[in-house]
């Protein structure tokens, strides 16, 4: 059974730092992996989608990588800003039951 | 661009009442789904649909019904609300197949007294 783990559960860093959020999964037979952010009381916003054949995707200050063989993905945030404070979730899409399997999220706080 | 639209945003029900949460998307997505999000439980899939006329159960389907008569709409029905159904509900959609990006609505916060 696929399991998705996000470490750390919470992270607090000063503004301006570069940081990495981690997502690991137990079964490499995935179609894609998607990173989301969720602000308190809000819905989920898609950040990056990486297909299984891709190694990385970039959007602005965000870069997501995927290593299927090791079951890992990282979300790199460059030059962090207080507006980046949110909970970041990753999810993998697998074929066995046409569902996304979710990590529990990393709560990120960027201190001004 | 409307994307995924959910209504209502907030609702209070009494135990035993019924209601429907509405979800509509204007992106011509084949796949639509309903999640609930509870503190400490993460996102859990309730029901999903891979196209008009097709629905299937997710992880926590009990107490909920869905239908998909059109591509655009995917309503979630609570037939007899229970306090355990107090939660935040999210509708999400994506293109068909395995490779599409999932887009979420802003959520519906439901309280059952």
mmCIF file of C-alpha atoms in Angstrom:
data_model
loop_
_atom_site.group_PDB
_atom_site.id
_atom_site.type_symbol
_atom_site.label_atom_id
_atom_site.label_comp_id
_atom_site.label_asym_id
_atom_site.label_seq_id
_atom_site.Cartn_x
_atom_site.Cartn_y
_atom_site.Cartn_z
ATOM 1 C CA UNK A 1 0.000 0.000 0.000
ATOM 2 C CA UNK A 2 1.371 3.371 -1.009
ATOM 3 C CA UNK A 3 2.329 5.668 1.827
ATOM 4 C CA UNK A 4 3.420 9.271 1.497
ATOM 5 C CA UNK A 5 5.461 10.954 4.202
ATOM 6 C CA UNK A 6 6.406 14.585 4.572
ATOM 7 C CA UNK A 7 9.214 15.624 6.834
ATOM 8 C CA UNK A 8 9.416 17.887 8.728
ATOM 9 C CA UNK A 9 5.857 18.393 9.930
ATOM 10 C CA UNK A 10 6.663 22.008 10.691
ATOM 11 C CA UNK A 11 9.445 24.385 9.754
ATOM 12 C CA UNK A 12 10.190 27.953 10.792
ATOM 13 C CA UNK A 13 12.915 29.940 9.019
ATOM 14 C CA UNK A 14 13.905 33.600 8.688
ATOM 15 C CA UNK A 15 12.886 35.515 5.617
ATOM 16 C CA UNK A 16 15.305 35.296 2.713
ATOM 17 C CA UNK A 17 16.531 31.769 3.328
ATOM 18 C CA UNK A 18 16.401 29.035 0.732
ATOM 19 C CA UNK A 19 14.656 25.925 1.983
ATOM 20 C CA UNK A 20 13.753 22.396 1.000
ATOM 21 C CA UNK A 21 10.612 20.473 1.825
ATOM 22 C CA UNK A 22 10.668 16.713 1.531
ATOM 23 C CA UNK A 23 8.143 14.179 0.313
ATOM 24 C CA UNK A 24 8.784 10.442 0.223
ATOM 25 C CA UNK A 25 6.652 7.605 -1.105
ATOM 26 C CA UNK A 26 6.939 3.861 -0.697
ATOM 27 C CA UNK A 27 5.878 2.586 -4.138
ATOM 28 C CA UNK A 28 7.663 3.973 -7.187
ATOM 29 C CA UNK A 29 4.839 2.962 -9.557
ATOM 30 C CA UNK A 30 3.310 6.413 -9.748
ATOM 31 C CA UNK A 31 1.995 8.448 -12.656
ATOM 32 C CA UNK A 32 2.768 11.843 -11.232
ATOM 33 C CA UNK A 33 3.376 13.843 -8.078
ATOM 34 C CA UNK A 34 1.796 17.168 -7.291
ATOM 35 C CA UNK A 35 2.723 19.844 -4.760
ATOM 36 C CA UNK A 36 0.070 22.084 -3.228
ATOM 37 C CA UNK A 37 -0.064 24.907 -0.723
ATOM 38 C CA UNK A 38 -2.921 25.559 1.631
ATOM 39 C CA UNK A 39 -3.408 28.798 3.486
ATOM 40 C CA UNK A 40 -5.397 28.706 6.756
ATOM 41 C CA UNK A 41 -9.116 28.428 6.097
ATOM 42 C CA UNK A 42 -8.573 28.216 2.361
ATOM 43 C CA UNK A 43 -8.559 25.636 -0.367
ATOM 44 C CA UNK A 44 -5.563 23.957 -1.921
ATOM 45 C CA UNK A 45 -3.605 25.700 -4.618
ATOM 46 C CA UNK A 46 -1.629 23.629 -7.092
ATOM 47 C CA UNK A 47 2.027 24.626 -7.215
ATOM 48 C CA UNK A 48 3.763 22.097 -9.419
ATOM 49 C CA UNK A 49 2.916 18.840 -11.145
ATOM 50 C CA UNK A 50 5.705 16.428 -12.068
ATOM 51 C CA UNK A 51 4.966 13.557 -14.388
ATOM 52 C CA UNK A 52 6.657 10.224 -13.692
ATOM 53 C CA UNK A 53 8.891 10.688 -16.743
ATOM 54 C CA UNK A 54 10.148 14.079 -15.561
ATOM 55 C CA UNK A 55 12.945 14.913 -13.148
ATOM 56 C CA UNK A 56 11.917 18.410 -12.155
ATOM 57 C CA UNK A 57 9.544 21.310 -12.681
ATOM 58 C CA UNK A 58 10.068 24.989 -12.003
ATOM 59 C CA UNK A 59 7.711 27.878 -11.395
ATOM 60 C CA UNK A 60 9.186 31.179 -10.306
ATOM 61 C CA UNK A 61 11.020 30.683 -7.012
ATOM 62 C CA UNK A 62 9.800 27.111 -6.722
ATOM 63 C CA UNK A 63 11.551 24.028 -8.017
ATOM 64 C CA UNK A 64 10.275 20.508 -7.505
ATOM 65 C CA UNK A 65 12.321 17.419 -8.207
ATOM 66 C CA UNK A 66 11.314 13.802 -8.518
ATOM 67 C CA UNK A 67 13.433 10.682 -8.042
ATOM 68 C CA UNK A 68 11.156 7.717 -8.553
ATOM 69 C CA UNK A 69 13.820 5.118 -7.911
ATOM 70 C CA UNK A 70 14.438 6.420 -4.413
ATOM 71 C CA UNK A 71 10.813 7.369 -3.791
ATOM 72 C CA UNK A 72 11.568 11.009 -3.104
ATOM 73 C CA UNK A 73 10.501 14.458 -4.167
ATOM 74 C CA UNK A 74 11.738 17.798 -2.907
ATOM 75 C CA UNK A 75 10.225 21.255 -3.139
ATOM 76 C CA UNK A 76 12.879 23.955 -3.163
ATOM 77 C CA UNK A 77 11.806 27.487 -2.282
ATOM 78 C CA UNK A 78 14.319 30.179 -3.077
ATOM 79 C CA UNK A 79 14.583 33.478 -1.210
ATOM 80 C CA UNK A 80 11.662 32.738 1.094
ATOM 81 C CA UNK A 81 9.149 35.467 1.912
ATOM 82 C CA UNK A 82 6.545 35.810 4.693
ATOM 83 C CA UNK A 83 3.865 35.260 2.039
ATOM 84 C CA UNK A 84 5.228 31.746 1.552
ATOM 85 C CA UNK A 85 3.933 30.828 4.999
ATOM 86 C CA UNK A 86 1.398 28.053 4.492
ATOM 87 C CA UNK A 87 1.005 24.304 4.708
ATOM 88 C CA UNK A 88 2.598 22.466 1.817
ATOM 89 C CA UNK A 89 1.220 19.099 0.760
ATOM 90 C CA UNK A 90 2.421 16.563 -1.734
ATOM 91 C CA UNK A 91 0.304 13.866 -3.350
ATOM 92 C CA UNK A 92 1.116 10.995 -5.676
ATOM 93 C CA UNK A 93 -1.255 9.634 -8.296
ATOM 94 C CA UNK A 94 -1.185 5.920 -8.750
ATOM 95 C CA UNK A 95 -3.049 3.621 -11.043
ATOM 96 C CA UNK A 96 -4.185 0.935 -8.650
ATOM 97 C CA UNK A 97 -7.265 2.762 -7.437
ATOM 98 C CA UNK A 98 -7.282 5.999 -9.460
ATOM 99 C CA UNK A 99 -6.714 8.040 -6.355
ATOM 100 C CA UNK A 100 -4.213 10.491 -5.019
ATOM 101 C CA UNK A 101 -2.313 9.450 -1.933
ATOM 102 C CA UNK A 102 -1.593 12.418 0.301
ATOM 103 C CA UNK A 103 1.154 13.364 2.657
ATOM 104 C CA UNK A 104 0.206 14.992 5.951
ATOM 105 C CA UNK A 105 1.858 18.262 4.988
ATOM 106 C CA UNK A 106 4.617 20.553 6.207
ATOM 107 C CA UNK A 107 3.560 23.729 7.977
ATOM 108 C CA UNK A 108 5.984 26.442 6.928
ATOM 109 C CA UNK A 109 6.417 29.715 8.774
ATOM 110 C CA UNK A 110 8.651 32.408 7.321
ATOM 111 C CA UNK A 111 9.644 34.947 9.964
ATOM 112 C CA UNK A 112 10.033 38.572 8.832
ATOM 113 C CA UNK B 1 -11.655 32.020 -14.996
ATOM 114 C CA UNK B 2 -14.051 30.449 -12.501
ATOM 115 C CA UNK B 3 -12.273 27.071 -12.187
ATOM 116 C CA UNK B 4 -13.938 24.923 -9.525
ATOM 117 C CA UNK B 5 -16.849 26.580 -7.738
ATOM 118 C CA UNK B 6 -18.365 25.251 -4.539
ATOM 119 C CA UNK B 7 -21.526 26.366 -2.808
ATOM 120 C CA UNK B 8 -22.373 27.037 -0.074
ATOM 121 C CA UNK B 9 -19.164 28.161 1.653
ATOM 122 C CA UNK B 10 -20.687 27.706 5.097
ATOM 123 C CA UNK B 11 -23.607 25.627 6.325
ATOM 124 C CA UNK B 12 -25.022 24.639 9.695
ATOM 125 C CA UNK B 13 -27.311 21.629 9.884
ATOM 126 C CA UNK B 14 -29.146 19.802 12.588
ATOM 127 C CA UNK B 15 -28.677 16.075 12.991
ATOM 128 C CA UNK B 16 -30.892 14.203 10.561
ATOM 129 C CA UNK B 17 -31.277 17.022 8.069
ATOM 130 C CA UNK B 18 -30.297 16.541 4.463
ATOM 131 C CA UNK B 19 -28.487 18.874 2.145
ATOM 132 C CA UNK B 20 -26.500 19.031 -1.068
ATOM 133 C CA UNK B 21 -23.094 20.584 -1.554
ATOM 134 C CA UNK B 22 -22.755 21.883 -5.080
ATOM 135 C CA UNK B 23 -19.630 21.681 -7.206
ATOM 136 C CA UNK B 24 -19.234 22.994 -10.726
ATOM 137 C CA UNK B 25 -16.205 23.308 -12.973
ATOM 138 C CA UNK B 26 -15.862 25.138 -16.266
ATOM 139 C CA UNK B 27 -12.646 23.487 -17.480
ATOM 140 C CA UNK B 28 -14.310 20.528 -19.225
ATOM 141 C CA UNK B 29 -12.568 18.166 -16.817
ATOM 142 C CA UNK B 30 -13.580 14.535 -16.919
ATOM 143 C CA UNK B 31 -12.444 13.681 -13.405
ATOM 144 C CA UNK B 32 -14.164 15.199 -10.378
ATOM 145 C CA UNK B 33 -13.903 14.281 -6.734
ATOM 146 C CA UNK B 34 -14.992 15.174 -3.225
ATOM 147 C CA UNK B 35 -12.684 15.244 -0.212
ATOM 148 C CA UNK B 36 -13.208 15.980 3.417
ATOM 149 C CA UNK B 37 -10.514 17.515 5.571
ATOM 150 C CA UNK B 38 -10.453 17.091 9.311
ATOM 151 C CA UNK B 39 -7.797 18.182 11.813
ATOM 152 C CA UNK B 40 -5.186 15.482 12.206
ATOM 153 C CA UNK B 41 -6.771 13.319 9.493
ATOM 154 C CA UNK B 42 -5.610 15.035 6.352
ATOM 155 C CA UNK B 43 -7.566 14.839 3.126
ATOM 156 C CA UNK B 44 -9.793 11.826 2.633
ATOM 157 C CA UNK B 45 -11.510 10.944 -0.612
ATOM 158 C CA UNK B 46 -15.282 10.508 -0.366
ATOM 159 C CA UNK B 47 -16.415 9.854 -3.940
ATOM 160 C CA UNK B 48 -15.046 10.459 -7.380
ATOM 161 C CA UNK B 49 -16.184 10.397 -10.994
ATOM 162 C CA UNK B 50 -14.183 9.768 -14.157
ATOM 163 C CA UNK B 51 -16.909 11.097 -16.444
ATOM 164 C CA UNK B 52 -20.601 11.863 -16.812
ATOM 165 C CA UNK B 53 -22.694 8.941 -15.641
ATOM 166 C CA UNK B 54 -19.796 7.272 -13.796
ATOM 167 C CA UNK B 55 -19.163 7.495 -10.066
ATOM 168 C CA UNK B 56 -17.172 5.442 -7.597
ATOM 169 C CA UNK B 57 -16.465 5.311 -3.902
ATOM 170 C CA UNK B 58 -13.384 6.628 -2.243
ATOM 171 C CA UNK B 59 -11.993 6.019 1.201
ATOM 172 C CA UNK B 60 -14.924 7.332 3.288
ATOM 173 C CA UNK B 61 -18.161 7.094 1.235
ATOM 174 C CA UNK B 62 -20.636 6.156 3.973
ATOM 175 C CA UNK B 63 -23.351 8.749 4.544
ATOM 176 C CA UNK B 64 -22.761 10.482 1.210
ATOM 177 C CA UNK B 65 -24.257 10.133 -2.247
ATOM 178 C CA UNK B 66 -23.100 11.592 -5.537
ATOM 179 C CA UNK B 67 -24.288 11.735 -9.115
ATOM 180 C CA UNK B 68 -22.729 12.999 -12.322
ATOM 181 C CA UNK B 69 -25.369 13.824 -14.887
ATOM 182 C CA UNK B 70 -23.228 16.424 -16.666
ATOM 183 C CA UNK B 71 -19.511 16.974 -17.149
ATOM 184 C CA UNK B 72 -19.677 20.275 -15.282
ATOM 185 C CA UNK B 73 -21.504 19.341 -12.070
ATOM 186 C CA UNK B 74 -20.782 16.900 -9.270
ATOM 187 C CA UNK B 75 -23.083 17.422 -6.273
ATOM 188 C CA UNK B 76 -22.489 15.738 -2.923
ATOM 189 C CA UNK B 77 -25.587 14.783 -0.949
ATOM 190 C CA UNK B 78 -25.823 14.172 2.760
ATOM 191 C CA UNK B 79 -29.032 12.214 3.259
ATOM 192 C CA UNK B 80 -29.197 12.334 7.064
ATOM 193 C CA UNK B 81 -26.504 14.522 8.545
ATOM 194 C CA UNK B 82 -24.579 13.348 11.600
ATOM 195 C CA UNK B 83 -22.194 15.293 13.866
ATOM 196 C CA UNK B 84 -19.363 13.098 12.524
ATOM 197 C CA UNK B 85 -19.869 14.777 9.168
ATOM 198 C CA UNK B 86 -18.815 18.143 10.559
ATOM 199 C CA UNK B 87 -15.855 18.940 8.351
ATOM 200 C CA UNK B 88 -14.514 21.045 5.535
ATOM 201 C CA UNK B 89 -15.420 19.636 2.147
ATOM 202 C CA UNK B 90 -13.406 20.197 -0.997
ATOM 203 C CA UNK B 91 -14.323 19.483 -4.576
ATOM 204 C CA UNK B 92 -11.518 18.926 -7.066
ATOM 205 C CA UNK B 93 -11.284 18.251 -10.770
ATOM 206 C CA UNK B 94 -8.727 17.397 -13.403
ATOM 207 C CA UNK B 95 -8.459 16.289 -16.977
ATOM 208 C CA UNK B 96 -9.072 12.632 -17.666
ATOM 209 C CA UNK B 97 -6.378 10.020 -17.617
ATOM 210 C CA UNK B 98 -3.526 9.697 -15.194
ATOM 211 C CA UNK B 99 -1.493 12.761 -15.928
ATOM 212 C CA UNK B 100 -3.697 15.760 -15.273
ATOM 213 C CA UNK B 101 -3.204 18.502 -12.686
ATOM 214 C CA UNK B 102 -5.766 18.552 -9.873
ATOM 215 C CA UNK B 103 -7.574 21.810 -9.141
ATOM 216 C CA UNK B 104 -9.520 22.480 -5.961
ATOM 217 C CA UNK B 105 -12.490 24.595 -5.030
ATOM 218 C CA UNK B 106 -12.299 26.903 -2.020
ATOM 219 C CA UNK B 107 -14.147 24.538 0.270
ATOM 220 C CA UNK B 108 -17.448 24.266 2.106
ATOM 221 C CA UNK B 109 -17.399 24.335 5.883
ATOM 222 C CA UNK B 110 -20.197 22.188 7.295
ATOM 223 C CA UNK B 111 -21.231 22.027 10.937
ATOM 224 C CA UNK B 112 -23.741 19.430 12.096
ATOM 225 C CA UNK B 113 -25.252 20.089 15.506
#
